[in-house]
Each structure stands twice: as structure tokens, then as C-alpha cells.
PDB file of C-alpha atoms in Angstrom:
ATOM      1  CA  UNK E   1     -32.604  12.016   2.220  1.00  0.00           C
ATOM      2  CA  UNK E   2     -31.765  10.112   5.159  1.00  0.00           C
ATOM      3  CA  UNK E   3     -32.844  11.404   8.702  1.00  0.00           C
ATOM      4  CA  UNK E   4     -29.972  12.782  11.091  1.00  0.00           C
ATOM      5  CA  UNK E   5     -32.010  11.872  14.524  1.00  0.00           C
ATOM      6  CA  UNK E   6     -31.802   8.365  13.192  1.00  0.00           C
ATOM      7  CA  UNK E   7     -28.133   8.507  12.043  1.00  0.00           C
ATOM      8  CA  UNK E   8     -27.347   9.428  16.017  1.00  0.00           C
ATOM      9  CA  UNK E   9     -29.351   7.115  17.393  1.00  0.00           C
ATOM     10  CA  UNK E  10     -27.691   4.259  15.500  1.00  0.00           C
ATOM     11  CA  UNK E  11     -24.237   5.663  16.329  1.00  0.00           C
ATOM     12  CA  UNK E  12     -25.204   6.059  19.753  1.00  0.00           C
ATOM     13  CA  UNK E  13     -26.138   3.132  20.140  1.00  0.00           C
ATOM     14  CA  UNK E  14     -23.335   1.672  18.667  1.00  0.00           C
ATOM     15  CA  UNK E  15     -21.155   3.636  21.321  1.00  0.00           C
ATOM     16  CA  UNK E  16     -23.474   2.181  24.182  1.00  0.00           C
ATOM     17  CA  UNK E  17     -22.816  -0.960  23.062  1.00  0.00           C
ATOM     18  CA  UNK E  18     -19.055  -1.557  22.971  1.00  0.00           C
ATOM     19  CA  UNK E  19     -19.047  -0.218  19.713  1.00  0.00           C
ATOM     20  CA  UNK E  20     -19.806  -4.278  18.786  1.00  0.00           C
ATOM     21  CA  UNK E  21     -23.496  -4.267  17.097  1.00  0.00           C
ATOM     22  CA  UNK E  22     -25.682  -6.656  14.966  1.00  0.00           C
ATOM     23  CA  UNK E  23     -28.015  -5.926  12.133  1.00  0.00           C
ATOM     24  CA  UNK E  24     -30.825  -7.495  14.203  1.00  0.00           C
ATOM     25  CA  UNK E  25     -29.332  -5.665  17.706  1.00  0.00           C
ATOM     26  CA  UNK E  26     -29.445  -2.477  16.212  1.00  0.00           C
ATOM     27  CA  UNK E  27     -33.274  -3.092  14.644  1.00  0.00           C
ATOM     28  CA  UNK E  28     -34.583  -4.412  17.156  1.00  0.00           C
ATOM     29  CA  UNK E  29     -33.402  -1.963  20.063  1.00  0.00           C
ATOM     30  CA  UNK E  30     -34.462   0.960  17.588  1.00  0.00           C
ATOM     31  CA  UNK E  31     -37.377  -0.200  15.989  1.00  0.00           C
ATOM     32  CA  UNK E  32     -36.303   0.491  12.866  1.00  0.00           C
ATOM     33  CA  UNK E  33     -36.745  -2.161   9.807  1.00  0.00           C
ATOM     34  CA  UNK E  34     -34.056  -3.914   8.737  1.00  0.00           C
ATOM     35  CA  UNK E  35     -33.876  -3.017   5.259  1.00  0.00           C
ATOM     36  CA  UNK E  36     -34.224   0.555   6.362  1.00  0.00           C
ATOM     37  CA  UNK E  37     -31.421   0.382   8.666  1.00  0.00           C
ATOM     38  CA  UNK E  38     -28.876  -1.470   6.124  1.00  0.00           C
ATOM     39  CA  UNK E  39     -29.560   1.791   3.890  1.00  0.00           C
ATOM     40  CA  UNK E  40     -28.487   3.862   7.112  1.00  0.00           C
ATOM     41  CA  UNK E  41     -25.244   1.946   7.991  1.00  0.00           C
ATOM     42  CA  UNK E  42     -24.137   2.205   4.473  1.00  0.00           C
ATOM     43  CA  UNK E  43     -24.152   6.123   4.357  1.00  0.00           C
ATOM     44  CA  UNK E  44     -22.538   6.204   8.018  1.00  0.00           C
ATOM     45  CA  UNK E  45     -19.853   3.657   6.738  1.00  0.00           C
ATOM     46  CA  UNK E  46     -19.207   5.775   3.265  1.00  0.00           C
ATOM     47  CA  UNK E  47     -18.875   8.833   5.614  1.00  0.00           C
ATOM     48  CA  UNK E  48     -16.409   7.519   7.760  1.00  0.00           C
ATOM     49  CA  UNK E  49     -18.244   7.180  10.999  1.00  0.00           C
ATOM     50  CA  UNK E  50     -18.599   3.460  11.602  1.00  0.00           C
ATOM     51  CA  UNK E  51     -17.147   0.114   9.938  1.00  0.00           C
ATOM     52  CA  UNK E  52     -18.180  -3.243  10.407  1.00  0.00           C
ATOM     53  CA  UNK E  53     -15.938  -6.897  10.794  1.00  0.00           C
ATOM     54  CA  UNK E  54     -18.048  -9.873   9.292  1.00  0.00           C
ATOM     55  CA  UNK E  55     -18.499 -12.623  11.576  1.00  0.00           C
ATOM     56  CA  UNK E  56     -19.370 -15.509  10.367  1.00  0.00           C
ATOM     57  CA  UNK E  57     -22.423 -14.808   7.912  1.00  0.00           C
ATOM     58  CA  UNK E  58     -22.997 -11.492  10.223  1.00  0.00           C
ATOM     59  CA  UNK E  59     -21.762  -7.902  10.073  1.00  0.00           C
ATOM     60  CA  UNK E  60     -20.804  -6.277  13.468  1.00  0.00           C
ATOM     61  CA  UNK E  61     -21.025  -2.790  13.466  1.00  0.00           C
ATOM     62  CA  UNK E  62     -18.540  -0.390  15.012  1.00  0.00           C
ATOM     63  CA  UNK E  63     -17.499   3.213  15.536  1.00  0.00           C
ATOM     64  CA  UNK E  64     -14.715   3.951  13.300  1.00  0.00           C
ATOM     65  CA  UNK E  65     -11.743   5.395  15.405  1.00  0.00           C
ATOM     66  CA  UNK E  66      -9.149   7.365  13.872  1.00  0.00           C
ATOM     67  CA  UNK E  67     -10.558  10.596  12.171  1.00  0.00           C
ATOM     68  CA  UNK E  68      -7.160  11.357   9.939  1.00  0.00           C
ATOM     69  CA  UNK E  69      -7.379   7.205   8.419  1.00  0.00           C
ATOM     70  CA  UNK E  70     -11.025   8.837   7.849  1.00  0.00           C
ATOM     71  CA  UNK E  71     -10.367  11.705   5.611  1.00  0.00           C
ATOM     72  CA  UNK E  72      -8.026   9.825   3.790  1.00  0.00           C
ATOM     73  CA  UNK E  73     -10.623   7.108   3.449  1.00  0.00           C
ATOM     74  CA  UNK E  74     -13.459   9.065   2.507  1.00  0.00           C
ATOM     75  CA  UNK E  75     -12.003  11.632   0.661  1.00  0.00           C
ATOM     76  CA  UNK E  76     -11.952  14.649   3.656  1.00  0.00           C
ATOM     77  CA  UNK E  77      -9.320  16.652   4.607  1.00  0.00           C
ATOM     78  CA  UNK E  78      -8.754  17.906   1.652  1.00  0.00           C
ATOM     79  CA  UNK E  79      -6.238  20.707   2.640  1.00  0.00           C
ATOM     80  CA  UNK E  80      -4.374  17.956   4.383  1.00  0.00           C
ATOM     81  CA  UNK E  81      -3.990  16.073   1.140  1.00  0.00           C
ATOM     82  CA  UNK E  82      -3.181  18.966  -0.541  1.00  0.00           C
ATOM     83  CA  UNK E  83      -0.376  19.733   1.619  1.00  0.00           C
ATOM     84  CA  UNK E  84       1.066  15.944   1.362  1.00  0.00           C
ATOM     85  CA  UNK E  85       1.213  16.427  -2.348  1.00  0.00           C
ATOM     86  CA  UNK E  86       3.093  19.362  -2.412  1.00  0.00           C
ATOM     87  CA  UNK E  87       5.959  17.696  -0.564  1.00  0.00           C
ATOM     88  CA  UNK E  88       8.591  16.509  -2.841  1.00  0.00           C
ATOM     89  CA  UNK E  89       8.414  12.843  -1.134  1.00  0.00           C
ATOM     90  CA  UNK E  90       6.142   9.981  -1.758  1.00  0.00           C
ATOM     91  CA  UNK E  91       3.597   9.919   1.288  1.00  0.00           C
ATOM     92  CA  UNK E  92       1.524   6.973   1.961  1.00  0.00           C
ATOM     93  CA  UNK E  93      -1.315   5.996   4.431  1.00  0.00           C
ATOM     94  CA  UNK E  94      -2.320   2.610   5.100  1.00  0.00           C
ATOM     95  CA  UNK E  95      -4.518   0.975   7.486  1.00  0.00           C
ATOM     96  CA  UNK E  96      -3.804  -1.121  10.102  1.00  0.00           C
ATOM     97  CA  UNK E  97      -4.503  -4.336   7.593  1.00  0.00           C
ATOM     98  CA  UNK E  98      -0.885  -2.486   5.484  1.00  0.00           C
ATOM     99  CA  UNK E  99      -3.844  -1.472   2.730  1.00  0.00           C
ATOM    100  CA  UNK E 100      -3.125   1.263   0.754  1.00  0.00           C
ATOM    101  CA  UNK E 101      -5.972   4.420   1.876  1.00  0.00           C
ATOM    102  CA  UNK E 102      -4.780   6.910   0.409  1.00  0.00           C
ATOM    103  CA  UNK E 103      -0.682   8.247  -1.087  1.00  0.00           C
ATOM    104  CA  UNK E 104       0.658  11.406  -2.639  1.00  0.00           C
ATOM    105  CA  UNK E 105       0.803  12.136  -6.570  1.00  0.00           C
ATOM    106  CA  UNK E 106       4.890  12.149  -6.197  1.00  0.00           C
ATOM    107  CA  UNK E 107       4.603   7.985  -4.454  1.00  0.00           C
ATOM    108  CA  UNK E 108       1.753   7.529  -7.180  1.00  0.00           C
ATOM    109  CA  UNK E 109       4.498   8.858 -10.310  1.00  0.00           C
ATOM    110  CA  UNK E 110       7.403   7.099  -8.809  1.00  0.00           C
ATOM    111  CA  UNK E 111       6.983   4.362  -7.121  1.00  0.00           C
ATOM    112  CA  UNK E 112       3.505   2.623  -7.999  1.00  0.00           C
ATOM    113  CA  UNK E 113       3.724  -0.188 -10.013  1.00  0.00           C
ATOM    114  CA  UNK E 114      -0.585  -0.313 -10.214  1.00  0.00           C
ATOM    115  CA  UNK E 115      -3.323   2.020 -11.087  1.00  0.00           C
ATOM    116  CA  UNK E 116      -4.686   0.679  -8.974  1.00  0.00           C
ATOM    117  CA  UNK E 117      -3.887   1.312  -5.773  1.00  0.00           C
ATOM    118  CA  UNK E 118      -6.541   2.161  -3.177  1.00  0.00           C
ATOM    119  CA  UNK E 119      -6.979  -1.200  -1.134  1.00  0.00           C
ATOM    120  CA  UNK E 120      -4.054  -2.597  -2.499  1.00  0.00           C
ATOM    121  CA  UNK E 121      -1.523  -4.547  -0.234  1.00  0.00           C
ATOM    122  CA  UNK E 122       1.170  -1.941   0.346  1.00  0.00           C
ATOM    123  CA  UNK E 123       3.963  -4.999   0.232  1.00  0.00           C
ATOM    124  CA  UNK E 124       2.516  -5.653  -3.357  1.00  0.00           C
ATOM    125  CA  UNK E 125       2.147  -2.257  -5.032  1.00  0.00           C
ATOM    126  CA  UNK E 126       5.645  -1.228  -4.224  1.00  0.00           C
ATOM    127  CA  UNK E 127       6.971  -4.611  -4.550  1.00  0.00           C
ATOM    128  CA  UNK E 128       8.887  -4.450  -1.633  1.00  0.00           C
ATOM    129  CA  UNK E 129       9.371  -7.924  -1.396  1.00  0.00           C
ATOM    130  CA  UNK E 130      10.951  -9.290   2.104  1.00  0.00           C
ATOM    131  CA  UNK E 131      12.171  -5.904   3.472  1.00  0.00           C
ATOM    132  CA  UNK E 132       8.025  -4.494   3.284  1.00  0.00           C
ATOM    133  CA  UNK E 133       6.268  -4.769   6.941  1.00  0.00           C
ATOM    134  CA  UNK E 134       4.064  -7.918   6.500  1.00  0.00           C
ATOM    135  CA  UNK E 135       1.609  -9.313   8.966  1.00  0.00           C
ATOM    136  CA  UNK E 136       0.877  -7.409  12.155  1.00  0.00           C
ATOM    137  CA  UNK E 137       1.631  -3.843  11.325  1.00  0.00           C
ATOM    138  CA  UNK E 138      -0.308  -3.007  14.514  1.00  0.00           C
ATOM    139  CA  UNK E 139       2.351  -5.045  16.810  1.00  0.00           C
ATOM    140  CA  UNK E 140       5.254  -3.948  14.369  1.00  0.00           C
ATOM    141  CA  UNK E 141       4.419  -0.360  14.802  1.00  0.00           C
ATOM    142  CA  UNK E 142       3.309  -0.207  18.466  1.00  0.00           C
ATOM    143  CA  UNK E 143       7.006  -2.016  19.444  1.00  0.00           C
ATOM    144  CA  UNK E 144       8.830  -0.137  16.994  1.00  0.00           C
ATOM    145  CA  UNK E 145       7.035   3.273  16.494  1.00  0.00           C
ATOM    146  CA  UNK E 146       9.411   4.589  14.052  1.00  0.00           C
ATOM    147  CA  UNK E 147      10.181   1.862  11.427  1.00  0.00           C
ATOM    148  CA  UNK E 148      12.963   2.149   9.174  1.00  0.00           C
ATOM    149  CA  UNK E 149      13.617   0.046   6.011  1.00  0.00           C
ATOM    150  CA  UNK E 150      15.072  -0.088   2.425  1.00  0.00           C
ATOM    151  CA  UNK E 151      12.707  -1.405  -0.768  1.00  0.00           C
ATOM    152  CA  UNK E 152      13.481  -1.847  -4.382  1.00  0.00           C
ATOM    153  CA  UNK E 153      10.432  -0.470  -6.407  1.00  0.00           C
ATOM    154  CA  UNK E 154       9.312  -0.925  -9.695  1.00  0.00           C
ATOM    155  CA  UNK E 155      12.378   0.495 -11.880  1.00  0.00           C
ATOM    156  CA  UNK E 156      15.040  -1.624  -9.431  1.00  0.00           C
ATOM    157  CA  UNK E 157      15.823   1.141  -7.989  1.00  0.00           C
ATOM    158  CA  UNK E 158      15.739   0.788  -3.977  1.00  0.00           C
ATOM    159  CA  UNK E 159      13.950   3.689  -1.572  1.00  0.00           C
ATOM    160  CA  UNK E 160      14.741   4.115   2.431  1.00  0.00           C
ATOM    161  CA  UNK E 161      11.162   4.155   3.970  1.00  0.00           C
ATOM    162  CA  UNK E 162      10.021   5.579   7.010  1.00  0.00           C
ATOM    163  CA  UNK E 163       7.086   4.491   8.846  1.00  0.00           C
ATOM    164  CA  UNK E 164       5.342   6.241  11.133  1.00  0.00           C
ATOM    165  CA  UNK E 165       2.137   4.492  13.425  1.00  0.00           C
ATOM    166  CA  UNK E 166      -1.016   6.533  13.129  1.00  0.00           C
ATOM    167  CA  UNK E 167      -2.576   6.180  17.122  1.00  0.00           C
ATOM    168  CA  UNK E 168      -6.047   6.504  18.275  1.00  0.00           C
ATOM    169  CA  UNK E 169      -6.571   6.070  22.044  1.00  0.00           C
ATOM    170  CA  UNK E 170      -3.734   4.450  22.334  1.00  0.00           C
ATOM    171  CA  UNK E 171      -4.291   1.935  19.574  1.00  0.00           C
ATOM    172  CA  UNK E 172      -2.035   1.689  16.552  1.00  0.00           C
ATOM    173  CA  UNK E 173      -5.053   2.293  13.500  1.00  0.00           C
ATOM    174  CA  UNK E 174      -2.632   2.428  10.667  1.00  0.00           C
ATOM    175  CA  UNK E 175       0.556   4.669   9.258  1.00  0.00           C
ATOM    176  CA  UNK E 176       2.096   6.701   7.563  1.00  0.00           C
ATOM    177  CA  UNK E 177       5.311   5.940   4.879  1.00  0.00           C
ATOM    178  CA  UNK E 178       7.736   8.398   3.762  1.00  0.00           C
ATOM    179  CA  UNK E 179       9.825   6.633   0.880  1.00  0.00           C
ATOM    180  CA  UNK E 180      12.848   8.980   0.297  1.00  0.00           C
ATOM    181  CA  UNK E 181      14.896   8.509  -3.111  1.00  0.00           C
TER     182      UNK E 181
END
């Protein structure tokens, strides 16, 4: 069992920092060994709390921002999810990379052309070809907000989509798509 004081002293100093931390910053500043710490950042990543951008050969370690990508990520919210599923569209939530976090049982029945989905390309599950968002969702979104397009899905059949940004601090983090028959 891993110690909580030492779980908010990483993330706090994480959130001191810029939210921009090393292995070795992190150690050293703490005092805590490195293997001990690696075992620490890979429970606060699984929970949601912090992710990390390689760099190089290094990992830097930051506080993860939006809290709804989170439960989707992480398998939270559970009433949320429960709610998407009961409405008779496909719902799914991507990051702000267009992977796949997390979509509704109605998107997963009609429109997925994979099992496997989770951290999938959203373009290249629903094979959406040239009319999916590609590249910078971020920029897309944040211009757009609202985004409104046509795909053809697995059966030929073509779907009006509607995607909406998911914001943190003013920071497009990822969205959500609507795909209406």
C-alpha cells in the first residue's frame, strides 16, 4: 500500500513546478529513491492525476487537467457513462491527440469497425476517411467549437457528426462526438 503523504507531496510538487517534472527532479527534491518513486507515479498516472510527455529518453511529469477526459480514462464517473449509454446516439470521447478514451455501447454496435477501440485513432476506427478531423484537433476545436461533418462508417452507410471541444482552463483537452444516423 502506497503512502498518501507521499502521493501529495509528489503532486505538489509537480504543481510547484509548472506542472513540468523529471524522474531525477522529483527524487532528488523529495528524497525519495528512484525506483520507489517510479512505483508512485505509476499509481497517480493509472488514477488519473498526472501524465507524463517523453522527452527525449526522459519522462516529464505533469498534472493531468481535465477531470471528465479522467473518468473516462480511468474508468470513473460511472453514472456519467451510464447515462451516455442510455442515449439512443453513439457518444464518443477522445483526447486531444483524436484517440479514442472512452464511447457509448450504441457507437460501439454501430459504428466500430475494431474491438478494439480504446487508444485507437478516431479517423481509423470509424473510417472516416477525409471528412474525420485529422491533425490538430486542439486548433480545429478551439476555432471552430462546434464542428460539424458527415462520415461513411463501416457498412457504407454515412453518419452527420457533431463535435463538441472538452475545455479545461481555457485549453481545448479533447471532445466529445455525437454521430447521428
Amino acid at each position: 500500500m502506497l503512502n498518501n503523504d507521499i502521493k501529495v507531496k509528489i503532486l505538489d510538487f509537480i504543481k510547484l513546478n509548472e506542472n513540468m517534472c523529471s524522474c531525477m527532479d522529483i527524487s532528488k527534491e523529495l528524497k525519495i529513491n528512484r525506483v520507489t518513486l517510479i512505483k508512485y507515479l505509476s499509481v497517480l498516472e493509472s488514477e488519473g492525476l498526472i501524465n507524463y510527455k517523453e522527452i527525449g529518453m526522459a519522462k516529464v511529469w505533469f498534472l493531468q487537467k481535465n477531470n471528465m477526459l479522467n473518468n473516462f480514462q480511468n474508468g470513473n464517473g460511472k453514472q456519467l457513462r451510464e447515462m451516455l449509454n442510455l442515449i439512443g446516439e453513439g457518444v464518443c470521447i477522445t483526447d486531444n491527440n483524436n484517440k479514442i478514451v472512452w464511447m457509448n455501447k450504441i457507437a460501439k454496435i454501430n459504428y466500430c469497425k475494431k474491438d478494439d477501440y480504446v487508444g485507437g485513432s478516431c479517423c481509423e476506427v470509424f473510417n472516416c476517411g477525409d471528412l474525420c478531423i485529422k491533425g490538430d484537433i486542439k486548433k480545429i476545436l478551439s476555432e471552430k467549437g462546434i464542428y460539424k461533418y458527415e462520415c461513411e462508417v463501416k457498412d457504407g452507410s454515412k453518419i452527420r457528426n457533431i463535435e463538441i471541444p472538452l475545455i479545461d482552463n481555457n485549453e481545448v483537452v479533447g471532445s466529445i462526438r455525437v454521430m447521428i444516423s
